[in-house]
Coordinates of N, CA and C and ligand atoms in Angstrom, one line a residue:
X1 N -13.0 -17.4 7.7 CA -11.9 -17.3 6.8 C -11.2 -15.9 6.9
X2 N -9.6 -15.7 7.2 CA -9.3 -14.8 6.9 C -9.3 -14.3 5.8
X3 N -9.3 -12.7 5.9 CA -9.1 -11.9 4.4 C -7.6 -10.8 4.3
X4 N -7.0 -11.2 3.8 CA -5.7 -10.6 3.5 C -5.7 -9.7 1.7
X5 N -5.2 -8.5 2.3 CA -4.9 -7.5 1.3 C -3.4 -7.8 0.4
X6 N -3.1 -7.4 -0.8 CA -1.8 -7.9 -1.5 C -1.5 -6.2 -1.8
X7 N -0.7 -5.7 -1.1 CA -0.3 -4.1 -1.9 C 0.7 -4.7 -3.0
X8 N 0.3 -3.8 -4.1 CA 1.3 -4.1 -4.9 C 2.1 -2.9 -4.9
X9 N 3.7 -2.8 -4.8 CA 3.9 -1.4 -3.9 C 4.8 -0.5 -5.2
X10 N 4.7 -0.9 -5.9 CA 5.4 -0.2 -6.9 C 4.4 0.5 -8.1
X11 N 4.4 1.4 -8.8 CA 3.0 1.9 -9.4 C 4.1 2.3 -10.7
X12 N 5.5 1.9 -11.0 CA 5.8 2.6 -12.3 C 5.8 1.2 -13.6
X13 N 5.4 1.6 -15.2 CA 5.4 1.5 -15.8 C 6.2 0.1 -16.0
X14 N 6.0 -1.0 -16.7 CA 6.8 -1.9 -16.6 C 7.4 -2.6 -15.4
X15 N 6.7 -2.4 -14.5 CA 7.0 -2.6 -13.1 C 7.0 -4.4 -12.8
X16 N 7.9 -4.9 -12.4 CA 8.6 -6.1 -11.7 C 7.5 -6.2 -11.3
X17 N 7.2 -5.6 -10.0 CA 5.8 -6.1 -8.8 C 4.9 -7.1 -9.3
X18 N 4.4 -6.8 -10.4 CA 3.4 -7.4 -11.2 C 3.4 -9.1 -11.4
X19 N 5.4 -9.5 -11.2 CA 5.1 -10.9 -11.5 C 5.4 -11.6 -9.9
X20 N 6.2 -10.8 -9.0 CA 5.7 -11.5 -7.3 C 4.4 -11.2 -7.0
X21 N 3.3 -10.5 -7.6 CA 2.2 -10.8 -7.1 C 1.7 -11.5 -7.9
X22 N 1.5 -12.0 -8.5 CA 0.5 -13.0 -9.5 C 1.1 -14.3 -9.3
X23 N 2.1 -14.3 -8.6 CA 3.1 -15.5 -8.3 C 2.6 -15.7 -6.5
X24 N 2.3 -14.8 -6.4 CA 2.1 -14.9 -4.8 C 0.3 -15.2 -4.7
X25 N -0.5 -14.4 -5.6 CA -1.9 -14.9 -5.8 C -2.4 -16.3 -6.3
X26 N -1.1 -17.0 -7.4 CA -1.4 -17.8 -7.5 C -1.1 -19.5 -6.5
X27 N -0.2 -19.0 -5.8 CA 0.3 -19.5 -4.5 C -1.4 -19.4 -3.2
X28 N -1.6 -18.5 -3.0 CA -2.6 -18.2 -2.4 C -3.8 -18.9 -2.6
X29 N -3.9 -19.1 -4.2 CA -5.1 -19.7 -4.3 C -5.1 -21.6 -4.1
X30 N -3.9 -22.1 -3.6 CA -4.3 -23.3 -3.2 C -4.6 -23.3 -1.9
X31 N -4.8 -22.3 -0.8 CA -5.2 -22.2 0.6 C -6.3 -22.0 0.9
X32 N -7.0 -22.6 1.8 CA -8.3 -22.7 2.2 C -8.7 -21.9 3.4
X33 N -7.0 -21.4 4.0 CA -7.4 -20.4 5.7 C -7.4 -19.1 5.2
X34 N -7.2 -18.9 3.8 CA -7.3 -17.0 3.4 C -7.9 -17.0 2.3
X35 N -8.2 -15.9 2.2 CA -8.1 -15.2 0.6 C -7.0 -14.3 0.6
X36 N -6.8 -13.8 -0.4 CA -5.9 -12.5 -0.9 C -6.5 -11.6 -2.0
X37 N -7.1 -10.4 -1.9 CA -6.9 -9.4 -3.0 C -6.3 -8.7 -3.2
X38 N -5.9 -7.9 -4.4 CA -5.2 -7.2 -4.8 C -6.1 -5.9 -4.8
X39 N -4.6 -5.1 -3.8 CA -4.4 -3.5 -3.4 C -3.1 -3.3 -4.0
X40 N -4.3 -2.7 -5.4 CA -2.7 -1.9 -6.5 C -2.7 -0.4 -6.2
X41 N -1.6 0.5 -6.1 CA -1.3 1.2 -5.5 C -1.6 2.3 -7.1
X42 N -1.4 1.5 -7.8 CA -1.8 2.1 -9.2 C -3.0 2.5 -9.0
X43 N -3.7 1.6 -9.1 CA -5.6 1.9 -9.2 C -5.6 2.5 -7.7
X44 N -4.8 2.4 -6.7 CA -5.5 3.7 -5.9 C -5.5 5.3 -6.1
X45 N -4.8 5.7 -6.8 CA -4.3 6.5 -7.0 C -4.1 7.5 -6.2
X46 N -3.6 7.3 -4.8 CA -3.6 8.3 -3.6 C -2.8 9.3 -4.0
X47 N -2.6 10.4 -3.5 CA -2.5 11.7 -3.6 C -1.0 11.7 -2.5
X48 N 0.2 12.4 -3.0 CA 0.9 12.4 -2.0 C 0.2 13.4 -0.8
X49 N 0.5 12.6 0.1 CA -0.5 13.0 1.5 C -0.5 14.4 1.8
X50 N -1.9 15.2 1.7 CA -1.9 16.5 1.5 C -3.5 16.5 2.3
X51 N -2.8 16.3 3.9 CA -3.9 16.6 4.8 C -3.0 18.0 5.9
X52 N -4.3 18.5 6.1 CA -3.5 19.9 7.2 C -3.3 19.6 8.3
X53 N -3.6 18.3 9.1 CA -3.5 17.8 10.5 C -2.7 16.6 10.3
X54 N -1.7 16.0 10.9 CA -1.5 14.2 11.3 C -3.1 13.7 11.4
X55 N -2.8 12.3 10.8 CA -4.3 11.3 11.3 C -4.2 11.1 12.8
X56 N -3.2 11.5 13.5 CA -3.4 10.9 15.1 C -4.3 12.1 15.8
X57 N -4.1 13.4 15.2 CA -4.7 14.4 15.6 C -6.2 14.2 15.5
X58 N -6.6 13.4 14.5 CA -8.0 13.7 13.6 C -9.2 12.0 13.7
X59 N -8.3 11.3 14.9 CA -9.0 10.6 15.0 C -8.7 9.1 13.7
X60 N -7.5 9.4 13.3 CA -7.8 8.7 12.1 C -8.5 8.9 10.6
X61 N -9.1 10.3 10.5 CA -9.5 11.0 10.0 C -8.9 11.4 8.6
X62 N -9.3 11.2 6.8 CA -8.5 11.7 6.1 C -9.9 13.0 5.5
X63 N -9.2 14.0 5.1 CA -10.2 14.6 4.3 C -10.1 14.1 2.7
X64 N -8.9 14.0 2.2 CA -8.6 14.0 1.0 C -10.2 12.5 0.5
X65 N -10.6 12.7 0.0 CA -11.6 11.2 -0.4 C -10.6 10.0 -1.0
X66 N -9.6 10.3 -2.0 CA -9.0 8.9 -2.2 C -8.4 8.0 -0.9
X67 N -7.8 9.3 -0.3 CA -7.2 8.7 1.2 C -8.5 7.8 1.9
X68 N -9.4 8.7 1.8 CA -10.6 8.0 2.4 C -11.2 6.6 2.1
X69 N -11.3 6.7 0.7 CA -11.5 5.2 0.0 C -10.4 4.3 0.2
X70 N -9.2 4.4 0.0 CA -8.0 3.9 0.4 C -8.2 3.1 2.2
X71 N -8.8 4.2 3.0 CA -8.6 3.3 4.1 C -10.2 2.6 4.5
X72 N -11.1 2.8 3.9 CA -12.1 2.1 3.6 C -11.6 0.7 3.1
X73 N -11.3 0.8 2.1 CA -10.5 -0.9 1.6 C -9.9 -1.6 2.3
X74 N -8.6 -0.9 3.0 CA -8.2 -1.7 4.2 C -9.0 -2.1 5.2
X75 N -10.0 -1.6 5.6 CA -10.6 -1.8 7.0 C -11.1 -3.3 6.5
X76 N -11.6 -3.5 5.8 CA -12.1 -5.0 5.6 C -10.8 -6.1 5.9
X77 N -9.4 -6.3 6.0 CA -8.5 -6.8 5.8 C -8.2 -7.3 7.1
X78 N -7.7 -8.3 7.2 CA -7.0 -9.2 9.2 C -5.3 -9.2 8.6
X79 N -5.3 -8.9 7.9 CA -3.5 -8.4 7.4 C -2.7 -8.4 6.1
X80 N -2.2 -8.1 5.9 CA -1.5 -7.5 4.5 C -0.1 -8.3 3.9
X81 N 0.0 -8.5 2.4 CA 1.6 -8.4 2.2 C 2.0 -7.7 1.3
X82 N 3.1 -7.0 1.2 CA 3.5 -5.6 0.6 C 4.9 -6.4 -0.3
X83 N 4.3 -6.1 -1.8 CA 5.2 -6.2 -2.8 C 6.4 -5.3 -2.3
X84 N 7.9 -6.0 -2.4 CA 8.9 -4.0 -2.2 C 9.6 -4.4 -3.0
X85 N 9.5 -3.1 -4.0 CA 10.9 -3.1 -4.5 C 12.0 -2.0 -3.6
X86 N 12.7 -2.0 -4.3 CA 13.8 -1.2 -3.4 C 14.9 -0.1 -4.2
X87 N 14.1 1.0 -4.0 CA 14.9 2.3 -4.6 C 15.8 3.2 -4.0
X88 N 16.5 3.0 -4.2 CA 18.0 3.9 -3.8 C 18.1 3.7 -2.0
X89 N 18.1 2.1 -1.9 CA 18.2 1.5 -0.2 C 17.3 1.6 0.1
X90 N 15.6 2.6 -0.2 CA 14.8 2.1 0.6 C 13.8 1.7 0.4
X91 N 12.3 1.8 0.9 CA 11.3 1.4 0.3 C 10.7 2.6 -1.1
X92 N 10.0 2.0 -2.6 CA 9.4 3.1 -3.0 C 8.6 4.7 -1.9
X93 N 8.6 5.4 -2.8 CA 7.6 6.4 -2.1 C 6.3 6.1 -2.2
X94 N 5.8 5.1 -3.6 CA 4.4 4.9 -3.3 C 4.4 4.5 -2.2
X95 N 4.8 3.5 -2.2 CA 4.2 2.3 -1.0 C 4.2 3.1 0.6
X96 N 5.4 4.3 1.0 CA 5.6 4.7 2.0 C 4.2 5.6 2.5
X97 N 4.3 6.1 1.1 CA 3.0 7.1 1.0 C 1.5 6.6 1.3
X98 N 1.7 5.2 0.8 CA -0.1 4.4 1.2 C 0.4 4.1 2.9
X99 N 1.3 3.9 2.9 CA 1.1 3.7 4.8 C 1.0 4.8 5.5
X100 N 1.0 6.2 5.4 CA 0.9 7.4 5.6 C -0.5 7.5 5.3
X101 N -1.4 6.5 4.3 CA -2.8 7.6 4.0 C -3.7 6.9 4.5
X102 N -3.4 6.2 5.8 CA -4.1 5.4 6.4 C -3.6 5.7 8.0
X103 N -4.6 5.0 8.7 CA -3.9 5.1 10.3 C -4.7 4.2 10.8
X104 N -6.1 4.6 11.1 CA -6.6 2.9 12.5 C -6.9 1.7 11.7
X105 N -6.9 1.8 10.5 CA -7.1 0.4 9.6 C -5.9 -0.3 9.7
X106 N -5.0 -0.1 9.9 CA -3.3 -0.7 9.6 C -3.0 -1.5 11.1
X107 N -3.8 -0.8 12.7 CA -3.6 -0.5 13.7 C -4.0 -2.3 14.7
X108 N -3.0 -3.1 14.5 CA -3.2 -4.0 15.6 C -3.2 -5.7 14.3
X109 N -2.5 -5.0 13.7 CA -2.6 -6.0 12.3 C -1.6 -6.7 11.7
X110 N -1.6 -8.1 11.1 CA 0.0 -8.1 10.4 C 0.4 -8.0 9.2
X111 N 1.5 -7.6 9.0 CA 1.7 -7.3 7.8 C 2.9 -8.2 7.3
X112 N 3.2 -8.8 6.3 CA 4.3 -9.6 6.0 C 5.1 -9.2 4.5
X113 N 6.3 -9.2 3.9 CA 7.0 -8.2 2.8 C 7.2 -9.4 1.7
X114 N 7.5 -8.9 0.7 CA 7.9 -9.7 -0.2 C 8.9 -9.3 -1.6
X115 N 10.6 -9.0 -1.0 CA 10.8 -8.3 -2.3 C 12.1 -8.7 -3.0
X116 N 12.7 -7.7 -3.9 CA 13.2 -8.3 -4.9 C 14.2 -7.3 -5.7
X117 N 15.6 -7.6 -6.3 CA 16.2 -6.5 -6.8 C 17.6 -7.3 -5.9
X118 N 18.2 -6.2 -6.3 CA 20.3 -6.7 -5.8 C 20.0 -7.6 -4.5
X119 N 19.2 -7.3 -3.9 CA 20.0 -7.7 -2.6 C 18.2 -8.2 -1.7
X120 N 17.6 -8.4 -2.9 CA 15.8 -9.0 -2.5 C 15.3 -7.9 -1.3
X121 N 15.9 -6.7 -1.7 CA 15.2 -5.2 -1.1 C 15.3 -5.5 0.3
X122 N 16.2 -6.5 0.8 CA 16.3 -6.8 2.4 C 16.3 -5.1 3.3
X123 N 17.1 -4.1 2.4 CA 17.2 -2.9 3.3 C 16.0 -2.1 3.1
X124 N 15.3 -2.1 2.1 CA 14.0 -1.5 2.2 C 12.8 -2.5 3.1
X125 N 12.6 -3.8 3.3 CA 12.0 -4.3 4.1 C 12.3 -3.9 5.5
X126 N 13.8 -4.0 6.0 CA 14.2 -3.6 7.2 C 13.3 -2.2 7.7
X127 N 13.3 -1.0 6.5 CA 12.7 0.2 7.1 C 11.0 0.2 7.3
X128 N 10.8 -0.9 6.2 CA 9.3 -0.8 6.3 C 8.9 -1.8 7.9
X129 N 9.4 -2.3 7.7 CA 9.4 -3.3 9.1 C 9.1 -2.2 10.2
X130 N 9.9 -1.1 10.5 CA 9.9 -0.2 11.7 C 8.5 1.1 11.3
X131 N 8.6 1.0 10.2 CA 7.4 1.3 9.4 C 6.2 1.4 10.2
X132 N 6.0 0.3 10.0 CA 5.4 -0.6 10.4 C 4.9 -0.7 12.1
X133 N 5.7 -1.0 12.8 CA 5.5 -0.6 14.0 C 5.3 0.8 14.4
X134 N 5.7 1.7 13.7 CA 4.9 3.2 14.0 C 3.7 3.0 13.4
X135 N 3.0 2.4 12.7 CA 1.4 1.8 12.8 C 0.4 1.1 13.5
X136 N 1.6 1.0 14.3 CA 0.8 -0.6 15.5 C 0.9 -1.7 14.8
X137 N 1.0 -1.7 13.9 CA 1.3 -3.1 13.3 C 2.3 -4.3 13.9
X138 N 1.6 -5.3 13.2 CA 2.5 -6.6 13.7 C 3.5 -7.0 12.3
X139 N 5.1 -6.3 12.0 CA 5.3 -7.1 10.9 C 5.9 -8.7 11.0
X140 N 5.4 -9.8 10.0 CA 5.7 -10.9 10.6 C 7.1 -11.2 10.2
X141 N 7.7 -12.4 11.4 CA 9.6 -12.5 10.7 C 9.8 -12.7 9.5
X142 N 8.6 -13.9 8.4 CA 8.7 -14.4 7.5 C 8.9 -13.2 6.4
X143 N 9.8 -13.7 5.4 CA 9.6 -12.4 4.8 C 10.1 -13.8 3.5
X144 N 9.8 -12.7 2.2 CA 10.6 -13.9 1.0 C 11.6 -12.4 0.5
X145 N 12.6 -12.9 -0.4 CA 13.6 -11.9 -0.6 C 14.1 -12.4 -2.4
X146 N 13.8 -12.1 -3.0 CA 13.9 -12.8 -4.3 C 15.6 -11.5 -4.8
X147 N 16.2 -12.2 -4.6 CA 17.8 -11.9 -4.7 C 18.2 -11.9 -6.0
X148 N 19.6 -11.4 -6.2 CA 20.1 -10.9 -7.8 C 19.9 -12.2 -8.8
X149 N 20.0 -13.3 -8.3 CA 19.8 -14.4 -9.3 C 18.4 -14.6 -10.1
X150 N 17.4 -15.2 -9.0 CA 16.2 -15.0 -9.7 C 15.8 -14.0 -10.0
X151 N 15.9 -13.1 -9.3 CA 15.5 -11.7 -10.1 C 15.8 -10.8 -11.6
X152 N 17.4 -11.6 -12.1 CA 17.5 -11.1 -13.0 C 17.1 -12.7 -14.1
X153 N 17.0 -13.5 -13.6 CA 16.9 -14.8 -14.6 C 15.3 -14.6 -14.7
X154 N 14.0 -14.0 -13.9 CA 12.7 -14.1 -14.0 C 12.8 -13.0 -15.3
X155 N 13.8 -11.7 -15.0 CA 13.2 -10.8 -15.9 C 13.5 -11.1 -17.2
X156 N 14.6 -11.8 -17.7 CA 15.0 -12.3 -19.1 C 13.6 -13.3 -19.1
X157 N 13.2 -13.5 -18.3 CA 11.7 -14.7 -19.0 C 13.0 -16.1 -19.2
X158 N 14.1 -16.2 -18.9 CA 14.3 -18.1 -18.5 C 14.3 -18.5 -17.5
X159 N 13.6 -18.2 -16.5 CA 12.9 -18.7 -15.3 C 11.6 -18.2 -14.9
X160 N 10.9 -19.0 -14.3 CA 9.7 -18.7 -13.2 C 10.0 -18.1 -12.0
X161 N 9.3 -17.6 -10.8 CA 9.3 -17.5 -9.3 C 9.2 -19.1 -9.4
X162 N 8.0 -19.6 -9.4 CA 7.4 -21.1 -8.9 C 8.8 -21.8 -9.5
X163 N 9.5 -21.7 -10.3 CA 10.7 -22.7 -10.2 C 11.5 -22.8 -9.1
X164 N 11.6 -22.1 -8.3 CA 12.4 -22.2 -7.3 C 11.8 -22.4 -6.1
X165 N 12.5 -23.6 -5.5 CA 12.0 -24.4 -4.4 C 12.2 -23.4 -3.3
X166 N 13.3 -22.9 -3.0 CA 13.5 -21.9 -1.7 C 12.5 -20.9 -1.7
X167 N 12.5 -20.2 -2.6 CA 11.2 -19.3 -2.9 C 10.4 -19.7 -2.5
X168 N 9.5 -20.9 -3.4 CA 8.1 -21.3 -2.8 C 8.0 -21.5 -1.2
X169 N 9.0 -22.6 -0.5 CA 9.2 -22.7 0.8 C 9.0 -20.9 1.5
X170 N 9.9 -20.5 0.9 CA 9.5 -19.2 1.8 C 8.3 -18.6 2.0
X171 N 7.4 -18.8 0.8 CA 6.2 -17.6 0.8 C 5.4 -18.9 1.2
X172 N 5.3 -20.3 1.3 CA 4.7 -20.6 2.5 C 4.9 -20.3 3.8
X173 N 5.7 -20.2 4.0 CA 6.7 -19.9 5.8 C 5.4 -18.4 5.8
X174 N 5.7 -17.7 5.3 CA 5.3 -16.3 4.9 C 3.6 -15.9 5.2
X175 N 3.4 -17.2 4.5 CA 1.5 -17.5 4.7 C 1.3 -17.7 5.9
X176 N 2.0 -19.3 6.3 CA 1.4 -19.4 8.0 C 1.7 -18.8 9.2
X177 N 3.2 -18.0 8.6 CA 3.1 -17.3 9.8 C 1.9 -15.6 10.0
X178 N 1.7 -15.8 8.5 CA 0.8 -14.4 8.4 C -0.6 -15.0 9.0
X179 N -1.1 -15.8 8.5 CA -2.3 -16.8 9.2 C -2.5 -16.5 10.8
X180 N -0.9 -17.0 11.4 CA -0.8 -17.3 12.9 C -1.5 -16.3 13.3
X181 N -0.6 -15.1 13.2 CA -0.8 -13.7 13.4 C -1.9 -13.3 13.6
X182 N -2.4 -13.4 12.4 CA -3.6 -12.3 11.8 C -5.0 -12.5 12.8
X183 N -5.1 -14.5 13.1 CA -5.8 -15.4 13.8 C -5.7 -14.9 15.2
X184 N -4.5 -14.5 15.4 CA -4.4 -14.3 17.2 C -4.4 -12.4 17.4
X185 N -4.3 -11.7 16.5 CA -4.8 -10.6 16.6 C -6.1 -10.1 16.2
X186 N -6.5 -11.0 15.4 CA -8.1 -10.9 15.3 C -8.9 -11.1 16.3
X187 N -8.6 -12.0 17.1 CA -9.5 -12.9 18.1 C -9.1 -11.8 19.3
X188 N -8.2 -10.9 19.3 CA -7.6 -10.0 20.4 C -8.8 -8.7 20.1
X189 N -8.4 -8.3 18.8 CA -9.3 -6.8 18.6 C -10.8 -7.3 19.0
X190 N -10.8 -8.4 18.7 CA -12.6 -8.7 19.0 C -12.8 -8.8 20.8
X191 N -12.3 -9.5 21.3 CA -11.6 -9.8 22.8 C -12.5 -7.9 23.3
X192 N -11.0 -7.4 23.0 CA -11.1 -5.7 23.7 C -11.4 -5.0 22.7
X193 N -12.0 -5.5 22.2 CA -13.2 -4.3 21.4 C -12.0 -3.2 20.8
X194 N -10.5 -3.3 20.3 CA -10.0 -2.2 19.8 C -10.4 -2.7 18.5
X195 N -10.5 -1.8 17.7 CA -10.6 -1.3 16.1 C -11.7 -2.3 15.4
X196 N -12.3 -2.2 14.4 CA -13.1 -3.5 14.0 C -12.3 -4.6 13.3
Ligands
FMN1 C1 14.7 5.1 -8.5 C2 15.3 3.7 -8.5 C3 16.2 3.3 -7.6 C4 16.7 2.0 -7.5 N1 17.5 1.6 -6.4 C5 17.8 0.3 -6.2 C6 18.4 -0.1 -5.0 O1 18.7 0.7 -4.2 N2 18.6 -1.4 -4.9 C7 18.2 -2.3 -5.8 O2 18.4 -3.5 -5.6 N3 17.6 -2.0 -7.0 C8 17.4 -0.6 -7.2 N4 16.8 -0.2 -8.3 C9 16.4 -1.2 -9.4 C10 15.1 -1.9 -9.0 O3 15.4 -3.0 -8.2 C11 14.4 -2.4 -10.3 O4 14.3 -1.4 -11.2 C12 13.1 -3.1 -10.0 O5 12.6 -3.6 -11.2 C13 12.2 -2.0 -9.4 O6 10.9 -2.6 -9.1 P1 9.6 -2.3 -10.0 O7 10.0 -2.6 -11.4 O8 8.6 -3.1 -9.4 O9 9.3 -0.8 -9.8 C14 16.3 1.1 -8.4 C15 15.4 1.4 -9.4 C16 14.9 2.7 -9.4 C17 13.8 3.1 -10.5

């Protein structure tokens, strides 16, 4: 069984994130090829990155210990999907900042987005996307984009996410292509022995 990580990528107060992931956990839990836990960026409470070397320098190496514990967590994971919201065109700083406090756990992996606000944070996905690839990562095409409509009719509470058929269609699309992935990079890292 794969095991997939859920960052929730937003850590402020009243925060949106909270109902694409519980909408996306609860979607997850009718699948039988994954699990999903929740990587709240809240409860990690990483430190904006305050190491004296790059991790490429150091082996992948954090001194800081949350950074540490942080990439401990990941390492158990065959791939990720990252709540975005989208602050002034790009991705939050948390979220930028947890992919900064990690390095060979991220490395040969996929990762898939999921976000939401004017324009369903399509321009903050795009950067994480490249993001992303300066990790080695695999991001997948699937992406869900929860746009000005649902996004402002979820927040008044007269709609669900799960009401909407395009939505749900998407964050299945989203699952099996993250499945495909995660299956054919797994079976690679194990193959040539890169990363555990
Ligand atoms: C600093 C800041 C910048 C924002 N910039 C954008 C933006 O560029 N595009 C957008 O669609 N929404 C923007 N918003 C509105 C967010 O989409 C909205 O507040 C959303 O709820 C943020 O996600 P969160 O509640 O999970 O943190 C911004 C919000 C904040 C706090």
């Amino acid at each position: 069984m794969l095991r997939f990580g859920l960052i929730i990528g937003s850590t402020r107060p009243r925060r949106f994130a909270q109902i694409p992931a519980d909408w996306l956990l609860a979607a997850a839990a009718d699948r039988t090829d994954f699990t999903l836990d929740v990587l709240d960026l809240r409860e990690a409470d990483l430190p904006f990155l305050d190491e004296s070397f790059p991790p490429a320098m150091l082996g992948g190496a954090f001194a800081n210990p949350k950074a540490n514990a942080w990439r401990a967590r990941l390492n158990h994971y065959d791939g990720f999907i990252a709540t975005v919201a989208e602050y002034n065109h790009g991705p939050t700083a948390a979220l930028k900042n947890a992919f900064d406090s990690a390095f060979l756990e991220w490395r040969r992996k996929p990762v898939a987005f999921v976000g939401y606000g004017t324009t369903g944070a399509a321009r903050a996905i795009a950067q994480l996307r490249s993001i992303a690839l300066g990790l080695e990562m695999a991001p997948v095409r699937s992406e869900v984009t929860i746009g000005l409509e649902p996004f402002i009719a979820v927040q008044n509470n007269e709609k669900m996410l799960c009401d909407y058929g395009y939505l749900n269609r998407a964050c299945t699309a989203l699952f099996d292509d993250l499945v495909w992935w995660a299956s054919a990079l797994k079976a690679a890292r194990k193959k040539l022995r890169v990363v555990a």
